[in-house]
Short mmCIF file of C-alpha atoms and ligand atoms in Angstrom, two decimals:
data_model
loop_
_atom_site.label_atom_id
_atom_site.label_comp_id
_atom_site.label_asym_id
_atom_site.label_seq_id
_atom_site.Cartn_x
_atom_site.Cartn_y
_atom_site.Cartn_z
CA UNK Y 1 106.87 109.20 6.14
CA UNK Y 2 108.95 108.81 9.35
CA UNK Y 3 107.36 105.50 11.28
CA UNK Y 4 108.34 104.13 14.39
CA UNK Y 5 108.20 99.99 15.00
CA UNK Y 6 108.48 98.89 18.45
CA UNK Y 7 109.45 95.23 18.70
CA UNK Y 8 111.25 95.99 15.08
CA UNK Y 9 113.65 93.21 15.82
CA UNK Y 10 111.13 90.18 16.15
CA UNK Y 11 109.77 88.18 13.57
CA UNK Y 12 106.89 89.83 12.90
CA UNK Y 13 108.45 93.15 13.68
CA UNK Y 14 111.36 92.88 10.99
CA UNK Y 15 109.15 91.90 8.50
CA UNK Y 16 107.47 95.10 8.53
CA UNK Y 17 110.47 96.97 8.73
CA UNK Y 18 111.69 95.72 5.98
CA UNK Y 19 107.82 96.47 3.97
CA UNK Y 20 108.01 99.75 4.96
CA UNK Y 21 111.58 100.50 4.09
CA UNK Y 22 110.93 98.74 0.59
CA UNK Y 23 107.62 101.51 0.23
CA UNK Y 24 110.40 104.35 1.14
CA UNK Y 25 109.55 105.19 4.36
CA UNK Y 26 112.39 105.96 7.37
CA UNK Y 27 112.07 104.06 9.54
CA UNK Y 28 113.19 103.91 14.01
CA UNK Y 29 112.91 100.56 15.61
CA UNK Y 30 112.76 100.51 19.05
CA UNK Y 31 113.09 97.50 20.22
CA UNK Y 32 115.22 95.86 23.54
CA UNK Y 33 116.17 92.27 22.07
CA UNK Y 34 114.22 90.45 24.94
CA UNK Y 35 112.92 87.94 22.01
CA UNK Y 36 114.26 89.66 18.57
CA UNK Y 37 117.03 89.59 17.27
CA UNK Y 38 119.59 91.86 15.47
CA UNK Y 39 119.80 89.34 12.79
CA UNK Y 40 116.25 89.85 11.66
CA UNK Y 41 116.83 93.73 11.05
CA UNK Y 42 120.83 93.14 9.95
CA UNK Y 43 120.67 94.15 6.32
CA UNK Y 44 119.18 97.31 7.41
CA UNK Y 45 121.58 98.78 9.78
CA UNK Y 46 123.78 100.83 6.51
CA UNK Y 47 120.62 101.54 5.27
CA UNK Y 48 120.52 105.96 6.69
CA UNK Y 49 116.50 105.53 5.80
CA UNK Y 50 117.17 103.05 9.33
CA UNK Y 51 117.45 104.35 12.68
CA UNK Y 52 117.62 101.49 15.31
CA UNK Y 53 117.17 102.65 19.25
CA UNK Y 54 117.79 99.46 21.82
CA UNK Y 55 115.55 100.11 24.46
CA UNK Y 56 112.70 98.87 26.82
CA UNK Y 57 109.50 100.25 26.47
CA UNK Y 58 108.49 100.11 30.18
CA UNK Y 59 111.56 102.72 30.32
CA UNK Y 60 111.16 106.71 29.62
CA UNK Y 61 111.67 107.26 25.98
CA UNK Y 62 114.33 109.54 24.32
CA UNK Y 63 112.83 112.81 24.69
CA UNK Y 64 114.07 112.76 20.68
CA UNK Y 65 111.71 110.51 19.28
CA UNK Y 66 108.76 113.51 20.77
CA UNK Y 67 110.55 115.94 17.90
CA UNK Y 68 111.60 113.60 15.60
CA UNK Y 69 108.43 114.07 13.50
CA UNK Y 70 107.04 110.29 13.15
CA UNK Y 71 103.83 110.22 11.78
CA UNK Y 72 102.54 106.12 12.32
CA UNK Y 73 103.68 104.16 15.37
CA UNK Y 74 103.38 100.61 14.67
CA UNK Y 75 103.21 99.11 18.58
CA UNK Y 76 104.66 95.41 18.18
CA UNK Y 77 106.92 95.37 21.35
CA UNK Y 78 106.33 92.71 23.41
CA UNK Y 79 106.96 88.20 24.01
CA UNK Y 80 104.43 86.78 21.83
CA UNK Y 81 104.66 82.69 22.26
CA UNK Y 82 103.61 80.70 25.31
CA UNK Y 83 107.14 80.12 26.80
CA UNK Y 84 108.68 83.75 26.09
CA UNK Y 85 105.69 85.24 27.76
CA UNK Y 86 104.90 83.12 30.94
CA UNK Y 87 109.26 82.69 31.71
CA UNK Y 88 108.39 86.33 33.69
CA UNK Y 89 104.88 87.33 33.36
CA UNK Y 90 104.82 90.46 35.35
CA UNK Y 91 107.90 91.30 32.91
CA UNK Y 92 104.90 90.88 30.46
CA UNK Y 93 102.46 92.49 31.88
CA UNK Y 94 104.51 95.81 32.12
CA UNK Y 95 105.72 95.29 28.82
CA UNK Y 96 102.58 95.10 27.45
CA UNK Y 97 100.44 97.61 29.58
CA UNK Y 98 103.04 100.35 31.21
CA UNK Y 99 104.56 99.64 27.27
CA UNK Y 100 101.66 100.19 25.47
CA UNK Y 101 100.82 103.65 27.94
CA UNK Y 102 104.80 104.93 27.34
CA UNK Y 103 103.42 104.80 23.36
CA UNK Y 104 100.36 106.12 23.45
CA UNK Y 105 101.89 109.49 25.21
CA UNK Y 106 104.29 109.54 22.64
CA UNK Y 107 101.84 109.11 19.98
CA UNK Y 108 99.67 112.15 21.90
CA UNK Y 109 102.56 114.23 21.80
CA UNK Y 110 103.84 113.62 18.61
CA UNK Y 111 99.78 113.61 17.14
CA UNK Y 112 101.37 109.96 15.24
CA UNK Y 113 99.05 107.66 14.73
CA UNK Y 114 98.90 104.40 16.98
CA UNK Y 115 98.56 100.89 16.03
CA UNK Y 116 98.56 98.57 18.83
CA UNK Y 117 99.33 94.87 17.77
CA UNK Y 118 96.59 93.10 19.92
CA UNK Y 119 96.08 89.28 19.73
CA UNK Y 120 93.14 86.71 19.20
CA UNK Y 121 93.89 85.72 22.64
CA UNK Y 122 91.80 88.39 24.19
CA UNK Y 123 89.22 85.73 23.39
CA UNK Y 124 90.29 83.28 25.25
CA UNK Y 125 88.87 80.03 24.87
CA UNK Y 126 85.99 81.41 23.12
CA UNK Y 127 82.59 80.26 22.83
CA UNK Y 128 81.64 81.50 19.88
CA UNK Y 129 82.93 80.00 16.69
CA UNK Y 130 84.54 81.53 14.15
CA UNK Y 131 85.72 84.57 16.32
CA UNK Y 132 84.48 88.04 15.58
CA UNK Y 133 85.02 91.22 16.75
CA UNK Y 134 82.43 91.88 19.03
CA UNK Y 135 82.81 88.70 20.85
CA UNK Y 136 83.94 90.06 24.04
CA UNK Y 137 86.02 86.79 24.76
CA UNK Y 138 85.95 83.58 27.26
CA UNK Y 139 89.46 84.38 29.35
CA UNK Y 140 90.56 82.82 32.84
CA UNK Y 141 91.78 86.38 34.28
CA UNK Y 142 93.95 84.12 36.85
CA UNK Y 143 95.25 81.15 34.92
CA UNK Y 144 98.92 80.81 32.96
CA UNK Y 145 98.02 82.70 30.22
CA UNK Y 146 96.58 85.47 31.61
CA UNK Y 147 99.30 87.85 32.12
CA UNK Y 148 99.32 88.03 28.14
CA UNK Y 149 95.89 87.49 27.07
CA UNK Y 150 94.85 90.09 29.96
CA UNK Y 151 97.25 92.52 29.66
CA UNK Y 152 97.10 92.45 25.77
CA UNK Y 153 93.28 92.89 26.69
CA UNK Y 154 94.01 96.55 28.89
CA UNK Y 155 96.26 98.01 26.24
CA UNK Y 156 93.53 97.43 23.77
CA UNK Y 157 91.51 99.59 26.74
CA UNK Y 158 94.06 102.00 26.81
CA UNK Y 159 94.31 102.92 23.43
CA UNK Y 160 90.33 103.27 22.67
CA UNK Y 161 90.39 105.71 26.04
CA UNK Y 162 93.40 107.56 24.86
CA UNK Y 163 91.19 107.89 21.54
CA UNK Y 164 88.27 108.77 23.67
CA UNK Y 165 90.46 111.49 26.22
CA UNK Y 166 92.77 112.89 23.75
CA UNK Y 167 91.33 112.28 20.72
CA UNK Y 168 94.31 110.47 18.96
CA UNK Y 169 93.94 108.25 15.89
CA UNK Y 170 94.36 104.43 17.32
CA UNK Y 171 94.31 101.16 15.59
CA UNK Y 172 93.78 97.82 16.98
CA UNK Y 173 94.92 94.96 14.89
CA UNK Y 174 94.02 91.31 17.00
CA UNK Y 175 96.51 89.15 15.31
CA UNK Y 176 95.72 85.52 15.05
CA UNK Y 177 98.68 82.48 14.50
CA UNK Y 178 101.31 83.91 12.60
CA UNK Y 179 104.11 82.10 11.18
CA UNK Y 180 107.23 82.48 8.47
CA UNK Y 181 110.59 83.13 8.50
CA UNK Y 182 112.05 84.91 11.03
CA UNK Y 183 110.42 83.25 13.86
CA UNK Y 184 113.28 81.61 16.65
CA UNK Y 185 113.60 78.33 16.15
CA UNK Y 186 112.84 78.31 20.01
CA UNK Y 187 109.83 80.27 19.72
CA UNK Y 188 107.54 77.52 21.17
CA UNK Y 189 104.55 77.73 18.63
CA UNK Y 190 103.49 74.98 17.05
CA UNK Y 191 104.45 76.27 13.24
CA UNK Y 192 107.98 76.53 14.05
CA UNK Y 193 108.12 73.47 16.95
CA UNK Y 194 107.18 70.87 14.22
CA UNK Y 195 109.32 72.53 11.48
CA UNK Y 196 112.16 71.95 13.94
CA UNK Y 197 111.47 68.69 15.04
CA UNK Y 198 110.88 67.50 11.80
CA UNK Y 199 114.44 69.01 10.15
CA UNK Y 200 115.90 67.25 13.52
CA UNK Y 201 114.60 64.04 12.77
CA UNK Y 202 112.63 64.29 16.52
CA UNK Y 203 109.13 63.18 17.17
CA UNK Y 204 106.68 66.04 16.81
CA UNK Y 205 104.61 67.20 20.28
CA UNK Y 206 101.10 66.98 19.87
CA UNK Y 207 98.94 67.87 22.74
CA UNK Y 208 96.34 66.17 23.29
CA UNK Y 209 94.86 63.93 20.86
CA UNK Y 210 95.41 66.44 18.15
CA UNK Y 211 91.72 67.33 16.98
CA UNK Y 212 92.16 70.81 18.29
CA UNK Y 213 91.98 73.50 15.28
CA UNK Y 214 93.96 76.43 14.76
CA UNK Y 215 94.50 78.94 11.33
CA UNK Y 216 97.77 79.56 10.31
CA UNK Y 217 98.72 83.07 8.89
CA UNK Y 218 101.87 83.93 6.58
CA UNK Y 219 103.79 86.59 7.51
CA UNK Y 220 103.61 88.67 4.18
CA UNK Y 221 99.85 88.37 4.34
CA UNK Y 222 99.77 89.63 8.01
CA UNK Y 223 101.91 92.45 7.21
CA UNK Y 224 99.76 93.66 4.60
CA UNK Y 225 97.33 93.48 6.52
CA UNK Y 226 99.00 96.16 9.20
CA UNK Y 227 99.80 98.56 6.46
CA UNK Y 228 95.98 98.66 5.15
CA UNK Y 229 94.65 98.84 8.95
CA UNK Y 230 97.35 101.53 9.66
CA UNK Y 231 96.78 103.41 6.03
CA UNK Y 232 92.66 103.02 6.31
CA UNK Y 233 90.35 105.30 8.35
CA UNK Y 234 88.85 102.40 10.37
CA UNK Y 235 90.01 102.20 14.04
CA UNK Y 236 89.32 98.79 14.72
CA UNK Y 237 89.94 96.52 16.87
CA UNK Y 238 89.71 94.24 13.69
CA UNK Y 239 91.13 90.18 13.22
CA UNK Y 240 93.97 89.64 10.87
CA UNK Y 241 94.51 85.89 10.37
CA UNK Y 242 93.95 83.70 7.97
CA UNK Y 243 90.41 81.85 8.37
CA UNK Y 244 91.38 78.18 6.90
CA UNK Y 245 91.24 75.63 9.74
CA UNK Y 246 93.23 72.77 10.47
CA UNK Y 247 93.47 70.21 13.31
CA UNK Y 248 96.93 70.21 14.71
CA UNK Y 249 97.21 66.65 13.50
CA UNK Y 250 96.49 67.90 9.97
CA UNK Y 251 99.84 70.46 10.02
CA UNK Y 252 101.82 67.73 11.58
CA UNK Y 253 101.12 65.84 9.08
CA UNK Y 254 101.78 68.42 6.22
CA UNK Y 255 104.86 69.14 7.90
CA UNK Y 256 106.26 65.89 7.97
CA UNK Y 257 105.47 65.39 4.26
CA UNK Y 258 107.13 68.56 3.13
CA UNK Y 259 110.24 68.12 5.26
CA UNK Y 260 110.33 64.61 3.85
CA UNK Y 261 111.11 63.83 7.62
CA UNK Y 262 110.79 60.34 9.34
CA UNK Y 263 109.87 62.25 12.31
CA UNK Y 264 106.94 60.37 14.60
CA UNK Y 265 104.58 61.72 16.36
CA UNK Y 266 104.48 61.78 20.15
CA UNK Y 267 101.06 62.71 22.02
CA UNK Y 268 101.57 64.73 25.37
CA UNK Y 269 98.87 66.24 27.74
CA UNK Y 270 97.15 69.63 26.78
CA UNK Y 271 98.68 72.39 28.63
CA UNK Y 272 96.27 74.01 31.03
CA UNK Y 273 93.92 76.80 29.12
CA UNK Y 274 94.86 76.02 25.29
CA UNK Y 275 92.08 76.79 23.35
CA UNK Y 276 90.70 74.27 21.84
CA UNK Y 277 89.17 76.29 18.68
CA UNK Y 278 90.82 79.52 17.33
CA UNK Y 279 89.37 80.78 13.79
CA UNK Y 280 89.09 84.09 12.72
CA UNK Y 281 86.21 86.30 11.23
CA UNK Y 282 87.93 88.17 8.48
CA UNK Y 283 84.50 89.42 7.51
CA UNK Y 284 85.64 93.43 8.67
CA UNK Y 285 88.60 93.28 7.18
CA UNK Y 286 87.38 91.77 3.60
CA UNK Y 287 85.16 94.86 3.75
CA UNK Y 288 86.83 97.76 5.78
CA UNK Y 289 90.65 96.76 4.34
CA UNK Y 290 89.87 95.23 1.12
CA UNK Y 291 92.39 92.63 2.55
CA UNK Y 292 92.16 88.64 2.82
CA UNK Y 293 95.42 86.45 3.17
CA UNK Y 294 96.41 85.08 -0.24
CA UNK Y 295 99.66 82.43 1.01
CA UNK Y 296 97.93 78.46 1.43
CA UNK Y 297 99.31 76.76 4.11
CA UNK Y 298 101.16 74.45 1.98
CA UNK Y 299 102.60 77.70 -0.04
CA UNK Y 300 103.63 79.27 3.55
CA UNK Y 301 105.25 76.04 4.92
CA UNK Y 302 107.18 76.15 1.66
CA UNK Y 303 108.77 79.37 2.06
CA UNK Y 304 109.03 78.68 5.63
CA UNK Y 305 111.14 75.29 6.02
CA UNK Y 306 114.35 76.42 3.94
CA UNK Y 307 114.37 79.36 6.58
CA UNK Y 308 114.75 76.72 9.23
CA UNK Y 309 116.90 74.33 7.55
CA UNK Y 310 119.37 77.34 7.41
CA UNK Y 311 118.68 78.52 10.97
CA UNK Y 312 119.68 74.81 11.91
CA UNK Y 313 122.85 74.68 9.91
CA UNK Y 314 121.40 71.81 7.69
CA UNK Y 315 122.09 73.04 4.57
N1 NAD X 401 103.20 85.95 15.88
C1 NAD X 401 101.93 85.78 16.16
O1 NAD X 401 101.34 84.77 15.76
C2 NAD X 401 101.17 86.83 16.92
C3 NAD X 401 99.82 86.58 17.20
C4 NAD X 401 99.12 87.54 17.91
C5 NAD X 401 99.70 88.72 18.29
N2 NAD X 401 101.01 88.95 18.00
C6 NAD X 401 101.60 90.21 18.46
O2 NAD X 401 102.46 90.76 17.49
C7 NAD X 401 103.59 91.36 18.10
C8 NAD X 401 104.87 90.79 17.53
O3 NAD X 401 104.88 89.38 17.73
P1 NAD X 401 106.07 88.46 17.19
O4 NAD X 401 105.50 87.13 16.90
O5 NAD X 401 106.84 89.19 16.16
O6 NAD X 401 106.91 88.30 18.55
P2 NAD X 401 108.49 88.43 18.78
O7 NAD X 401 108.71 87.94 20.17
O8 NAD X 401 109.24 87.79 17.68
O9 NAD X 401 108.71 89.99 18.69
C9 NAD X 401 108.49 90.85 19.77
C10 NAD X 401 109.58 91.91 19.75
O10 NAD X 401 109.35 92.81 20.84
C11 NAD X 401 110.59 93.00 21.52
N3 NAD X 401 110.28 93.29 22.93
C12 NAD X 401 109.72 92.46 23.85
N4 NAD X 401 109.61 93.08 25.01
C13 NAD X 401 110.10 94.34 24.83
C14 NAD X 401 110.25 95.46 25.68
N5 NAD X 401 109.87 95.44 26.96
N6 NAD X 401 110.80 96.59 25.15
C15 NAD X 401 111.19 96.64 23.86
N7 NAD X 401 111.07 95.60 23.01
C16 NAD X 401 110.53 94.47 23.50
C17 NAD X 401 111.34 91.69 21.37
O11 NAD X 401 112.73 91.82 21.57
C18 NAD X 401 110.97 91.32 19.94
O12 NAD X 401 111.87 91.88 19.01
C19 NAD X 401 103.44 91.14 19.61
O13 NAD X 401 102.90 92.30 20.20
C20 NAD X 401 102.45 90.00 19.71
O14 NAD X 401 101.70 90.07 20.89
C21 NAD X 401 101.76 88.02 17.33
#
């Protein structure tokens, strides 16, 4: 098959390059290096079954890629951590809405299916506990972290009226916490923040008082995920994330003990509208995919730290 990845060059992006590539796909990444990195997709650039296209998806796109007979669009483009996102959130807000619009025509003309990488932040700070689909969410439409969770929110609407209008095939994946290698070490989440500060011997940044839970996804477990979602005949939107909790304390502390690191840990204040719960209901996809996430935590962290250690030139 012929695919298309926006946002190809990011961590979650190249990791699904690479997946699809290994399954014998070709493969176009579109992608305009505002977070990714050329790195991540490197080893592919020889590779003829590779196409890469550097470009922003709030601009026209080739009028090739409308004849060049893709069949899935995987729709990753766009900032996905808390700093990248809110440094220019109208940048993110077209990204992710005028974006996700540019790909859905493309997909309409091209009759490719759609899958639209959507995030567990369309629910906020929810209310309901774990999170499932039909839990229409607990956002502030007017606080920091609103041009994401909102506009990540409208391309989900998009896509189900593009479905609705033009009777396209869409899929909505709502991807919880997601970590691996890959990921910039200044990404900003709190995976790859206490990885880094513990390799660097700095105290890790706890907000708050640390109680607050979040579930941690690996990377190969997410992508698999995708590929069912975008292989299966269920639209969505449907949660991929891995449904273990842990207080943030809890990882610290796990971090710290795999790293070996001396690291301390240094309480701050909780930045305005963090969530303080964030668990996913994997029940749909369990039954609609067949998929659950197989990597522990521990397992994950493993794989992940080495990744880092290189990154940071320590060995
Ligand atoms: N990583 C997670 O935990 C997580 C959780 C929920 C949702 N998601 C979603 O998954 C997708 C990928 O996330 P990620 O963690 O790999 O983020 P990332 O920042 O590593 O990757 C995003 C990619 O999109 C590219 N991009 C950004 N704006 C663009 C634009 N205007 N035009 C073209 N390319 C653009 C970046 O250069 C980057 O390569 C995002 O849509 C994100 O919202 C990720």
């Amino acid at each position: 098959m012929k695919i298309l990845v926006t946002g190809g060059m990011g961590f979650i992006g190249s990791h699904l390059v690479t997946r699809l590539l290994q399954e014998g796909h070709q493969v176009i990444c579109l992608d305009n290096g505002y977070t990714g990195r050329r790195l991540n997709i490197q080893i592919h650039l020889d590779n003829p079954a590779f196409q890469l296209i550097l470009q922003d998806v709030v601009d026209p796109l080739p009028a090739a890629l409308e004849h060049s007979g893709i069949q899935q669009i995987y729709h990753l483009a766009c900032p996905a951590s808390p700093p990248h996102y809110q440094a220019d959130p109208i940048r993110t807000i077209r990204t992710s809405v005028w974006g996700t619009y540019n790909l859905l025509q493309l997909a309409q003309k091209t009759g490719a299916r759609f899958l639209l990488a959507s995030t567990s932040e369309v629910y906020g700070d929810p209310l309901v506990h774990p999170q499932p689909e039909d839990y229409w969410g607990h956002v502030n439409p007017i606080g920091p972290r609103a041009c994401y969770d909102e506009s990540k929110r409208l391309a989900e609407t998009l896509a189900f009226d593009w479905q609705r209008q033009h009777s396209i095939e869409i899929r909505v994946a709502r991807i919880f916490n997601t970590y691996g290698p890959a990921m910039r070490e200044d990404d900003g989440r709190v995976v790859s923040n206490f990885i880094v500060q513990a390799l660097r011997g700095d105290p890790l940044t706890v907000y708050g008082d640390g109680s607050q839970t979040r579930s941690f996804c690996y990377v190969s477990d997410l992508v698999e995920g995708l590929v069912q979602l975008m292989k299966g005949s269920h639209t969505g939107p449907i949660n991929l994330g891995n449904p273990n909790e842990f207080t943030i304390l809890e990882l610290a502390q796990q971090v710290l003990a795999l790293t070996g690191s001396a690291s301390v840990i240094a309480h701050h204040p909780l930045p305005e509208d963090d969530p303080k719960q964030r668990q996913p209901d994997i029940r749909k996809a369990r039954t609609l995919l067949a998929w659950e996430p197989r990597v522990p935590l521990h397992e994950g962290l493993q794989l992940t730290i080495p990744y880092f250690r290189q990154r940071l030139g320590l060995g």
